[in-house]
Tab-separated table of C-alpha atoms in Angstrom:
chain	number	residue	atom	x	y	z
A	320	MET	CA	110.025	3.566	164.331
A	321	GLY	CA	108.850	1.576	161.169
A	322	GLN	CA	106.349	3.806	160.002
A	323	HIS	CA	108.600	6.353	158.438
A	324	GLU	CA	110.610	3.925	156.061
A	325	SER	CA	113.362	5.260	153.938
A	326	ASN	CA	112.343	5.889	150.131
A	327	THR	CA	115.976	5.620	149.185
A	328	LYS	CA	115.664	2.483	147.501
A	329	LEU	CA	112.510	3.552	145.617
A	330	ILE	CA	114.151	6.917	145.031
A	331	TRP	CA	117.045	5.462	143.118
A	332	GLN	CA	114.862	3.165	140.881
A	333	VAL	CA	113.011	5.477	139.777
A	334	PHE	CA	116.100	7.875	138.866
A	335	GLY	CA	117.467	4.765	137.183
A	336	PHE	CA	114.074	4.416	135.111
A	337	LEU	CA	114.109	7.631	134.109
A	338	SER	CA	117.544	7.791	133.199
A	339	LEU	CA	117.125	4.780	131.240
A	340	VAL	CA	114.117	6.303	129.138
A	341	THR	CA	116.024	9.502	128.696
A	342	ILE	CA	119.377	7.355	127.537
A	343	VAL	CA	117.209	5.767	125.010
A	344	GLU	CA	115.856	9.088	123.851
A	345	VAL	CA	119.185	10.456	123.326
A	346	ILE	CA	120.611	7.439	121.533
A	347	LEU	CA	117.129	7.466	119.304
A	348	GLY	CA	117.648	11.409	118.735
A	349	ILE	CA	121.379	10.507	117.834
A	350	ILE	CA	121.398	7.638	115.567
A	351	LYS	CA	118.193	8.263	114.123
A	352	PRO	CA	117.125	5.382	112.257
A	353	HIS	CA	116.326	5.427	109.068
A	354	SER	CA	113.178	2.695	108.890
A	355	LEU	CA	111.924	4.978	111.895
A	356	HIS	CA	112.593	8.560	110.681
A	357	PHE	CA	111.537	8.094	107.246
A	358	THR	CA	108.019	5.864	108.292
A	359	ASN	CA	104.813	8.336	108.420
A	360	PHE	CA	102.373	7.058	110.896
A	361	LEU	CA	98.996	9.107	111.734
A	362	GLY	CA	100.424	12.263	110.723
A	363	THR	CA	104.237	12.229	111.536
A	364	SER	CA	107.158	9.537	111.864
A	365	LEU	CA	107.568	6.325	113.961
A	366	LEU	CA	110.546	8.257	115.673
A	367	ASN	CA	108.552	10.786	116.455
A	368	TRP	CA	105.954	8.907	118.230
A	369	ILE	CA	108.615	6.911	119.803
A	370	PHE	CA	109.286	10.371	121.596
A	371	ILE	CA	106.098	11.291	122.358
A	372	ILE	CA	105.606	8.067	124.089
A	373	LEU	CA	108.856	7.850	125.808
A	374	THR	CA	108.133	11.518	127.111
A	375	LEU	CA	104.596	10.874	128.389
A	376	VAL	CA	105.702	7.621	130.180
A	377	LYS	CA	108.908	9.734	131.795
A	378	ALA	CA	105.674	12.563	133.092
A	379	ALA	CA	103.743	9.939	134.239
A	380	GLY	CA	106.676	8.116	136.320
A	381	ILE	CA	107.908	11.659	137.698
A	382	MET	CA	103.882	12.308	138.299
A	383	TRP	CA	103.327	9.041	139.841
A	384	TYR	CA	106.359	8.898	142.246
A	385	PHE	CA	107.549	12.489	143.001
A	386	MET	CA	104.381	14.092	143.346
A	387	HIS	CA	102.798	10.889	145.583
A	388	MET	CA	100.485	10.240	143.304
A	389	ASN	CA	100.547	6.645	143.985
A	390	HIS	CA	99.478	7.374	147.942
A	391	GLU	CA	96.724	9.677	146.856
A	392	ARG	CA	92.520	8.581	146.757
A	393	LYS	CA	91.595	6.920	143.443
A	394	ASN	CA	89.051	9.658	142.688
A	395	PHE	CA	91.503	12.382	143.271
A	396	VAL	CA	94.120	10.268	141.039
A	397	ASN	CA	91.298	9.837	138.444
A	398	SER	CA	90.124	13.331	138.586
A	399	ILE	CA	93.774	14.689	137.341
A	400	ILE	CA	94.470	11.577	134.674
A	401	LEU	CA	91.207	11.629	133.121
A	402	PRO	CA	91.607	15.139	131.806
A	403	LEU	CA	95.331	14.330	130.735
A	404	ILE	CA	94.354	10.884	128.690
A	405	ILE	CA	91.774	13.449	126.773
A	406	LEU	CA	94.094	16.621	126.726
A	407	ILE	CA	97.204	15.430	125.590
A	408	PRO	CA	96.295	13.258	122.683
A	409	TYR	CA	94.412	16.161	121.837
A	410	LEU	CA	97.048	18.881	121.224
A	411	VAL	CA	99.570	16.027	120.077
A	412	THR	CA	96.840	16.135	117.300
A	413	LEU	CA	96.614	19.795	116.851
A	414	LEU	CA	100.405	19.923	116.880
A	415	LEU	CA	100.997	17.859	114.496
A	416	ILE	CA	98.127	18.991	112.029
A	417	GLU	CA	99.601	22.849	112.583
A	418	GLY	CA	103.083	21.128	111.921
A	419	GLY	CA	102.038	20.027	108.720
A	420	TYR	CA	100.547	22.841	107.787
A	421	ILE	CA	103.533	24.955	108.447
A	422	HIS	CA	105.713	22.668	106.320
A	423	ASP	CA	103.843	22.300	103.612
A	424	VAL	CA	103.519	26.391	103.244
A	425	MET	CA	106.908	27.047	104.307
A	426	ALA	CA	108.680	23.976	102.224
A	427	PRO	CA	109.086	26.271	98.946
A	428	TYR	CA	110.992	29.133	101.190
A	429	ILE	CA	113.303	27.103	103.369
A	430	ASN	CA	115.707	24.183	102.960
A	431	TRP	CA	114.665	21.536	105.093
A	432	LYS	CA	117.737	19.805	106.086
A	433	TYR	CA	117.102	16.399	107.213
């Protein structure tokens, strides 16, 4: 019976980690520290970069544990992870470029509230 161990402890640990990351995101979203919110870095605020990184950490944790990637062969994991390492920064870059363009074009017509 040693083959089928209970993963209850691991599930609670992952739940706690994901909850902690989510709580940090919510607190930062409510507080919006001035030093992070109004400091630009690579096209957006440091606060946005923190949200992007924390979201990627949560996505990786969900994929690693709940999609059982930690039990797969290395080549299979690499075939999924490597395209994401390339694709996600590319998509984030496109979003930042297009978002900056929309903001610049629409700024005279919209009252942006911060």
